[in-house]
Coordinates of C-alpha atoms in Angstrom, one line a residue:
X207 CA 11.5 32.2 -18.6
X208 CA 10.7 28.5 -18.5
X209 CA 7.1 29.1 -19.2
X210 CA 8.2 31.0 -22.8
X211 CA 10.4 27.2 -24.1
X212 CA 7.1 25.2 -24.3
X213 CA 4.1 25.6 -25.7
X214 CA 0.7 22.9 -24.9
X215 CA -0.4 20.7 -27.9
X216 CA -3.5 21.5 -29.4
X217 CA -6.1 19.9 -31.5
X218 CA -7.2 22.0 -34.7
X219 CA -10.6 22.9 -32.8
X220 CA -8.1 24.6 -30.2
X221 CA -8.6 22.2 -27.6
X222 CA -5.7 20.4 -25.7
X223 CA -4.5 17.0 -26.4
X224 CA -5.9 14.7 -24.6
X225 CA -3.9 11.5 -23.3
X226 CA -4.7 7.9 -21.7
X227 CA -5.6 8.3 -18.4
X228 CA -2.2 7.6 -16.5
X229 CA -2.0 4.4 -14.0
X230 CA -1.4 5.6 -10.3
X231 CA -0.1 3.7 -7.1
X232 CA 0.5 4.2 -3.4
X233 CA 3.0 2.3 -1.7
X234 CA 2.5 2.5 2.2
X235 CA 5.6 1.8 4.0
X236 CA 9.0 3.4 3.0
X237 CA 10.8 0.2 4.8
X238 CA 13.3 -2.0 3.3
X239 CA 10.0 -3.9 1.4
X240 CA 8.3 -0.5 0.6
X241 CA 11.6 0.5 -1.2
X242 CA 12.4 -2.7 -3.0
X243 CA 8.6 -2.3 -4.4
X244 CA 8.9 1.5 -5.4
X245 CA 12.4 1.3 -6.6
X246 CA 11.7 -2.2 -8.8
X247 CA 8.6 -0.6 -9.8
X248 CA 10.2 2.5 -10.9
X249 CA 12.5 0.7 -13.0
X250 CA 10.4 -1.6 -14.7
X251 CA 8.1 1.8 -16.0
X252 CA 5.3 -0.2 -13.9
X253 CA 3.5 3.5 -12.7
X254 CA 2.9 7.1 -14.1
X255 CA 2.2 8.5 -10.7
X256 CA 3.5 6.8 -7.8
X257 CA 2.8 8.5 -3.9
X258 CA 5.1 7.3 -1.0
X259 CA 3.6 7.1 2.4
X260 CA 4.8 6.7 5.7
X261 CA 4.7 7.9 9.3
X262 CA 8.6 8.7 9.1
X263 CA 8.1 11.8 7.1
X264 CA 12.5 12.6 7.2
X265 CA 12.7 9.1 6.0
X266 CA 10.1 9.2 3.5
X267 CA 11.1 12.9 2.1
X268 CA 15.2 11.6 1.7
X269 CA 14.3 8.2 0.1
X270 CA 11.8 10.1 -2.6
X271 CA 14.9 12.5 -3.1
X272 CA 17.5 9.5 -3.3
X273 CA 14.5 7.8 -6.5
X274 CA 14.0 11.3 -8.1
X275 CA 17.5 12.1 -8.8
X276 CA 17.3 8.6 -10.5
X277 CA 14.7 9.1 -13.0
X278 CA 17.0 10.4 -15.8
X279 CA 17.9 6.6 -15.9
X280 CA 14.5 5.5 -16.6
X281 CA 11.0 5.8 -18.2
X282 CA 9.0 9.1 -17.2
X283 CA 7.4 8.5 -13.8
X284 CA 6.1 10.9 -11.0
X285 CA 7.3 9.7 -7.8
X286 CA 6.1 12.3 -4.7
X287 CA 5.7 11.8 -0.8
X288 CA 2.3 12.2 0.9
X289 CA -0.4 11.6 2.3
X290 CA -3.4 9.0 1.6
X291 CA -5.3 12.3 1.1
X292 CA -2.8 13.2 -1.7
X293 CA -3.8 10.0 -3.6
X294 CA -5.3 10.8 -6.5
X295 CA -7.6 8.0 -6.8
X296 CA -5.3 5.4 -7.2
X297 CA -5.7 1.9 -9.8
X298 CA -3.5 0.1 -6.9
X299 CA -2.5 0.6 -3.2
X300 CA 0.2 -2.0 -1.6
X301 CA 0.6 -2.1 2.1
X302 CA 3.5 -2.9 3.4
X303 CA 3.4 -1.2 6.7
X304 CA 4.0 -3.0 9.8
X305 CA 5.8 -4.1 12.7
X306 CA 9.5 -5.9 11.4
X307 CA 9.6 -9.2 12.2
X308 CA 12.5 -9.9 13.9
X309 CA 15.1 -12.9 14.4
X310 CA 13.5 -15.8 15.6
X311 CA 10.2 -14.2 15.2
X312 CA 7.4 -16.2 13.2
X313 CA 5.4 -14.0 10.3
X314 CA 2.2 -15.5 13.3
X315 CA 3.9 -13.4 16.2
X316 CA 3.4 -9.9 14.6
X317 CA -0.2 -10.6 14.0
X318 CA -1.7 -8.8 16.9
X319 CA 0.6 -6.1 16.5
X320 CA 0.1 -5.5 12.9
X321 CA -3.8 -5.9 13.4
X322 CA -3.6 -3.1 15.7
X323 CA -1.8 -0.8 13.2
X324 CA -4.6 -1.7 10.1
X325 CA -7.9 -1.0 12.6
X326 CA -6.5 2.6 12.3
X327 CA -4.9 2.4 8.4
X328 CA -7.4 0.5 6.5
X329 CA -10.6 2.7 6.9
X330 CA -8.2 5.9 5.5
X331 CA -7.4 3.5 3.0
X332 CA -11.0 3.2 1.8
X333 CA -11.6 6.9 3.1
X334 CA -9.1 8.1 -0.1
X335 CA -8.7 5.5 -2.0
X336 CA -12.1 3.6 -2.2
X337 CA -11.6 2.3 -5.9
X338 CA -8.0 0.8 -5.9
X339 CA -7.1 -2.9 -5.7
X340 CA -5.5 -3.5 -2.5
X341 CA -2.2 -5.7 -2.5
X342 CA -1.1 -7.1 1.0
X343 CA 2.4 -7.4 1.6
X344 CA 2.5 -6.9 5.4
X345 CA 3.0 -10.1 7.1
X346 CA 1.5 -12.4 8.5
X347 CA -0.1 -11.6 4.6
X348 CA -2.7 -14.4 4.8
X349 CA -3.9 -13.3 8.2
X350 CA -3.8 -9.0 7.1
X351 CA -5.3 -10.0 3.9
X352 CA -8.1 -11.4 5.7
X353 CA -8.1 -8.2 8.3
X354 CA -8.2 -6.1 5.4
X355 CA -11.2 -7.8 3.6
X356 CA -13.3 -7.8 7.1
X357 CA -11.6 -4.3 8.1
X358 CA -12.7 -2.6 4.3
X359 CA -15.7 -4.5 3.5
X360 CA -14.1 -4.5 -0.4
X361 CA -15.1 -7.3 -2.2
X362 CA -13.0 -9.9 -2.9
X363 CA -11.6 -9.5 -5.4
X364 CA -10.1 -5.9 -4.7
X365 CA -8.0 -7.6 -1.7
X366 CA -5.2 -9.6 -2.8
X367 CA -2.0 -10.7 -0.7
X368 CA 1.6 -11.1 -2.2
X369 CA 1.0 -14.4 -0.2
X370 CA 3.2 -17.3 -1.9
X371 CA 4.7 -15.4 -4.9
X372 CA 7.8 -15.2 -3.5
X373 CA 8.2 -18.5 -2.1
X374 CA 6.9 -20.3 -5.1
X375 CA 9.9 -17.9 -7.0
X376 CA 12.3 -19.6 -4.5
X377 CA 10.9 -22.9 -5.5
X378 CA 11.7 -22.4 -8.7
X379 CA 14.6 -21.1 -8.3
X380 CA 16.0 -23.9 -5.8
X381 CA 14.9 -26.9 -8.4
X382 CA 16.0 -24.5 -11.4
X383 CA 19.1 -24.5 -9.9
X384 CA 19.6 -28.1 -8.9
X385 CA 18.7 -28.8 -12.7
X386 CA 20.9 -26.8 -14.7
X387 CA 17.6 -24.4 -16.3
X388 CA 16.1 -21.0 -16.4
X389 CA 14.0 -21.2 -13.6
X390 CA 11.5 -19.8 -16.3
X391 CA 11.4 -23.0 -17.6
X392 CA 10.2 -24.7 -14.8
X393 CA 6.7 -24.9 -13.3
X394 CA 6.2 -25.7 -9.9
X395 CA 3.8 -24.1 -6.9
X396 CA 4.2 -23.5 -3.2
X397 CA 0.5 -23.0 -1.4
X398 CA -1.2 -22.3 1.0
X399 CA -0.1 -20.4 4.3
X400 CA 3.1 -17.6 3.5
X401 CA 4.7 -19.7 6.2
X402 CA 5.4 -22.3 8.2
X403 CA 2.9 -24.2 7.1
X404 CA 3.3 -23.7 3.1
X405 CA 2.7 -26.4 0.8
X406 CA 5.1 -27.9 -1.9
X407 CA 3.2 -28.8 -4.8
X408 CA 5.5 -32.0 -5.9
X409 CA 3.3 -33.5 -8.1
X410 CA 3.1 -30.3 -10.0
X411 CA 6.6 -30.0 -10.8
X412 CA 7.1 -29.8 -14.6
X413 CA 9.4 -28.7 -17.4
X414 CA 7.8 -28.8 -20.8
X415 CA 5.0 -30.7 -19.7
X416 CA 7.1 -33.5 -18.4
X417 CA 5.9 -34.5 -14.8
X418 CA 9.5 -34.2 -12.5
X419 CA 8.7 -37.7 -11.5
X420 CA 7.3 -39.0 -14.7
X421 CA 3.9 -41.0 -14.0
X422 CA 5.1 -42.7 -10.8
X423 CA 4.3 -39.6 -9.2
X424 CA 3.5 -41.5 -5.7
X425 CA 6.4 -43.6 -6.1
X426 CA 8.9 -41.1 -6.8
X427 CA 8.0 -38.6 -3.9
X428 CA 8.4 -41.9 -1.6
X429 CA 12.2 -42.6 -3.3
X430 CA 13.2 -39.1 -3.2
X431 CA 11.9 -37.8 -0.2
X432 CA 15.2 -36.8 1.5
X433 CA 16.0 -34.5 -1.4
X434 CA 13.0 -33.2 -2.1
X435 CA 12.7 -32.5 2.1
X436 CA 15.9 -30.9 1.7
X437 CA 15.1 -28.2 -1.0
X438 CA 11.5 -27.5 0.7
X439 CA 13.4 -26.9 3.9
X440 CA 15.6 -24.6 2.3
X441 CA 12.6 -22.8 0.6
X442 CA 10.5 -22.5 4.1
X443 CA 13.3 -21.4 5.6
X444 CA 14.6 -19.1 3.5
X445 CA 13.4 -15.5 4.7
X446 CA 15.2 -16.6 8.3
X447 CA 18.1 -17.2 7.1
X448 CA 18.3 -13.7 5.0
X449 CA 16.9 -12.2 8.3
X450 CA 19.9 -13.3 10.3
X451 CA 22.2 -12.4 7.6
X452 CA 21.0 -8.9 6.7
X453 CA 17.6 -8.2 8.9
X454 CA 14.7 -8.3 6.4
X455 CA 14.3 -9.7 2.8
X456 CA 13.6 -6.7 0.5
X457 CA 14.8 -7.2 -3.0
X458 CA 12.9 -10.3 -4.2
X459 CA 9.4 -9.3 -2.5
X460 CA 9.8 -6.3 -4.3
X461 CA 10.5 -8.0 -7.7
X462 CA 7.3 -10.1 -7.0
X463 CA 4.9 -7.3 -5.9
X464 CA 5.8 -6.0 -8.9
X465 CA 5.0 -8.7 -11.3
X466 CA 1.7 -8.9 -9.5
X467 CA 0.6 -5.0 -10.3
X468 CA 2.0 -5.4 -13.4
X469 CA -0.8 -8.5 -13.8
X470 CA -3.1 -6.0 -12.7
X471 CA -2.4 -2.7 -14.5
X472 CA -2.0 -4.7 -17.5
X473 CA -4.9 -7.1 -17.5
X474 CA -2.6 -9.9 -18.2
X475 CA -5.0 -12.6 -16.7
X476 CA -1.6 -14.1 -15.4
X477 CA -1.8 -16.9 -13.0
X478 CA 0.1 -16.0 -9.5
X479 CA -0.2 -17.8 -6.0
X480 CA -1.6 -15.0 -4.2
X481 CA -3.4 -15.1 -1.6
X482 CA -7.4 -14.5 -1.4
X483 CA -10.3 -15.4 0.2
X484 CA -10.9 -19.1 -0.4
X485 CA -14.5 -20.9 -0.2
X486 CA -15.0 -23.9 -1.2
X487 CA -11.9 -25.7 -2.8
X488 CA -10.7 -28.8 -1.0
X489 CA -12.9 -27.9 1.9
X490 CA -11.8 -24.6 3.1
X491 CA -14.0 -21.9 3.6
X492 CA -13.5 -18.2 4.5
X493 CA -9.7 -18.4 4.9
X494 CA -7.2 -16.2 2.8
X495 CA -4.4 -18.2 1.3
X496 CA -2.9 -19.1 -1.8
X497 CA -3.6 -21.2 -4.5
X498 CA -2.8 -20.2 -8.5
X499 CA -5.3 -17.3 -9.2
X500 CA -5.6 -15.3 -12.4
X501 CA -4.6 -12.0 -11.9
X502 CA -5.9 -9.0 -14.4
X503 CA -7.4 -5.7 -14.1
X504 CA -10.6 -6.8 -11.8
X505 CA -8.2 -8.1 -9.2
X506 CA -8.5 -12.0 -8.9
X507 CA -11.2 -13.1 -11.1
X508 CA -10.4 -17.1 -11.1
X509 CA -9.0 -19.2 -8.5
X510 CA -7.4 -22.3 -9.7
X511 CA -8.3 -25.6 -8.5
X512 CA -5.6 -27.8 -8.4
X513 CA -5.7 -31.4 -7.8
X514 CA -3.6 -33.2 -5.6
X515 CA -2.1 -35.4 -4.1
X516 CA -3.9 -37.2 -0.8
X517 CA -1.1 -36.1 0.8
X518 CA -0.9 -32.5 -0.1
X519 CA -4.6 -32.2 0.5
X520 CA -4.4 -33.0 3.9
X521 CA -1.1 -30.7 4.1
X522 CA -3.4 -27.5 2.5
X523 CA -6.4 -28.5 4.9
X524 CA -3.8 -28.2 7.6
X525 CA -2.1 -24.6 6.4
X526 CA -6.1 -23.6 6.4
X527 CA -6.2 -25.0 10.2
X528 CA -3.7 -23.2 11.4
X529 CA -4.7 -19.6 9.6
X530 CA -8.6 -20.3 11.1
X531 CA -7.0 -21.0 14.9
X532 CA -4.8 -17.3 14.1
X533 CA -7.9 -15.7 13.0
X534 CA -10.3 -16.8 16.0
X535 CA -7.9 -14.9 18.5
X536 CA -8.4 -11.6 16.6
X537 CA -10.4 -9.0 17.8
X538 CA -11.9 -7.8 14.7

């Protein structure tokens, strides 16, 4: 019966309509992260195909349900669970698998675990999906997007971590707030390490091209320290306390991983602090971290090199430090 109420679009030669060829992603992971990235995604008409994976097939098969009764609400998009084998050669992949990390737990301590899991996921990653950009959510990100470039052999480019999207967001957000603006309004950068060792970019800071602290720069971190050491605190700090409130951060990782495939699938050549592999720049060399990259349909194709302050040198140099001393104790 349903077959008779359509009929397929033809050309006046007979043959079918041909359309653009649609943009496919696999989000590995149905955890709270995976879900915040499929369900923002969704919403934002991001994907035309989008394939859940994950180990918990009951899981994975009741939160696919709980997004396809949604899709009334929204843009046109085929959302299915799977396998890697099921991919469909993919434009993006984002990883978000892992071990949680839990209260009191450092984004470092789940390294060895999470290295563990990605000996066995990353080469059926490039198995089925050997053409797709890979986005790195999994924490430690710096340290799994590293695993992942040495694990793959991609180049690259292809690799890229969420790394300090989100925290630069909360950034924003903190001095946005504390200012009375948009935080869309406001410029400013966290790099370096997704971590403890993250770098605020204070001499950065700006809103319409006016410096935060004018042309003292030097000056006016030395005056304000205390409240500018108060709202960096509260940024670095931020995913524990929403860990001992409500167990993992989900919503605003998802939001970010979003903007960055967006970036991609869109070749927006938008600037993002991801994190990728950095040679080079302020004296760090074959370390994944982030520093403002243009994003676009290649994957990174420009990293940024800011200058800084003396101080914030030294603090980036020492966020490269502690990633090299994490990476040595691998067994890759």
């Amino acid at each position: 019966m349903f077959e008779k109420l359509f009929t397929p679009q033809q050309t006046a030669d007979g043959a079918l309509l041909s359309h653009r060829r649609p943009l496919k992603g696999v989000i590995i992971g149905a955890g709270q992260v995976g879900m915040a990235c499929a369900y923002s995604m969704l919403i934002q008409n991001t994907l035309d195909d989008m394939l859940l994976v994950d180990i918990n097939q009951e899981k994975l098969q009741g939160e696919v349900m709980d997004l396809l009764h949604g899709l009334p609400f929204v843009e046109p998009t085929a959302v299915r669970a799977g396998t890697l084998a099921e991919s469909r050669d993919p434009d993006v992949v984002v990883i978000t698998a892992g071990a949680k990390q839990k209260q009191g737990e450092t984004r470092l301590d789940l390294v060895h675990r999470n290295v563990e899991i990605f000996k066995k996921l990353i080469p059926e990653v490039i198995e089925h999906c050997p053409n797709a950009i890979v986005i790195l959510v999994t924490n430690p990100v710096d340290i799994m997007t590293y695993v992942t470039l040495k694990l793959s052999g991609l180049p690259n480019n292809q690799v890229i971590g969420s790394g300090t999207v989100l925290d630069t967001a909360r950034f924003r957000y903190l001095l946005a707030d504390k200012l009375h603006l948009d935080p869309r309004s406001l410029h400013a950068y966290i790099i370096g390490e997704h971590g403890d060792s993250e770098v605020p970019v204070w001499s950065k800071v700006n809103i319409a091209g006016m410096n935060l602290c004018g042309t003292g720069i030097e000056d006016c971190l030395e005056q304000e320290a205390d409240k500018l050491n108060e709202i960096f605190h509260q940024v670095k700090n931020a995913a524990y306390e929403v860990i001992e409130r409500k167990g993992a951060t989900s919503y605003a990782i998802g939001l970010g991983v979003t903007q960055i495939v967006k970036a991609l699938l869109r070749n927006q050549n938008r600037v993002l602090t991801v994190s990728t592999l950095i040679n080079g720049i302020h004296g760090i060399n074959d370390i994944c971290l982030s520093l403002p990259a243009v994003v676009n349909r290649q994957g990174v194709t420009q990293i940024l090199n800011l200058s800084l302050t003396e101080n914030e040198e030294k603090m980036l140099q020492n966020s490269a430090r502690v990633m090299g001393e994490t990476i040595a104790s691998l067994n890759l």
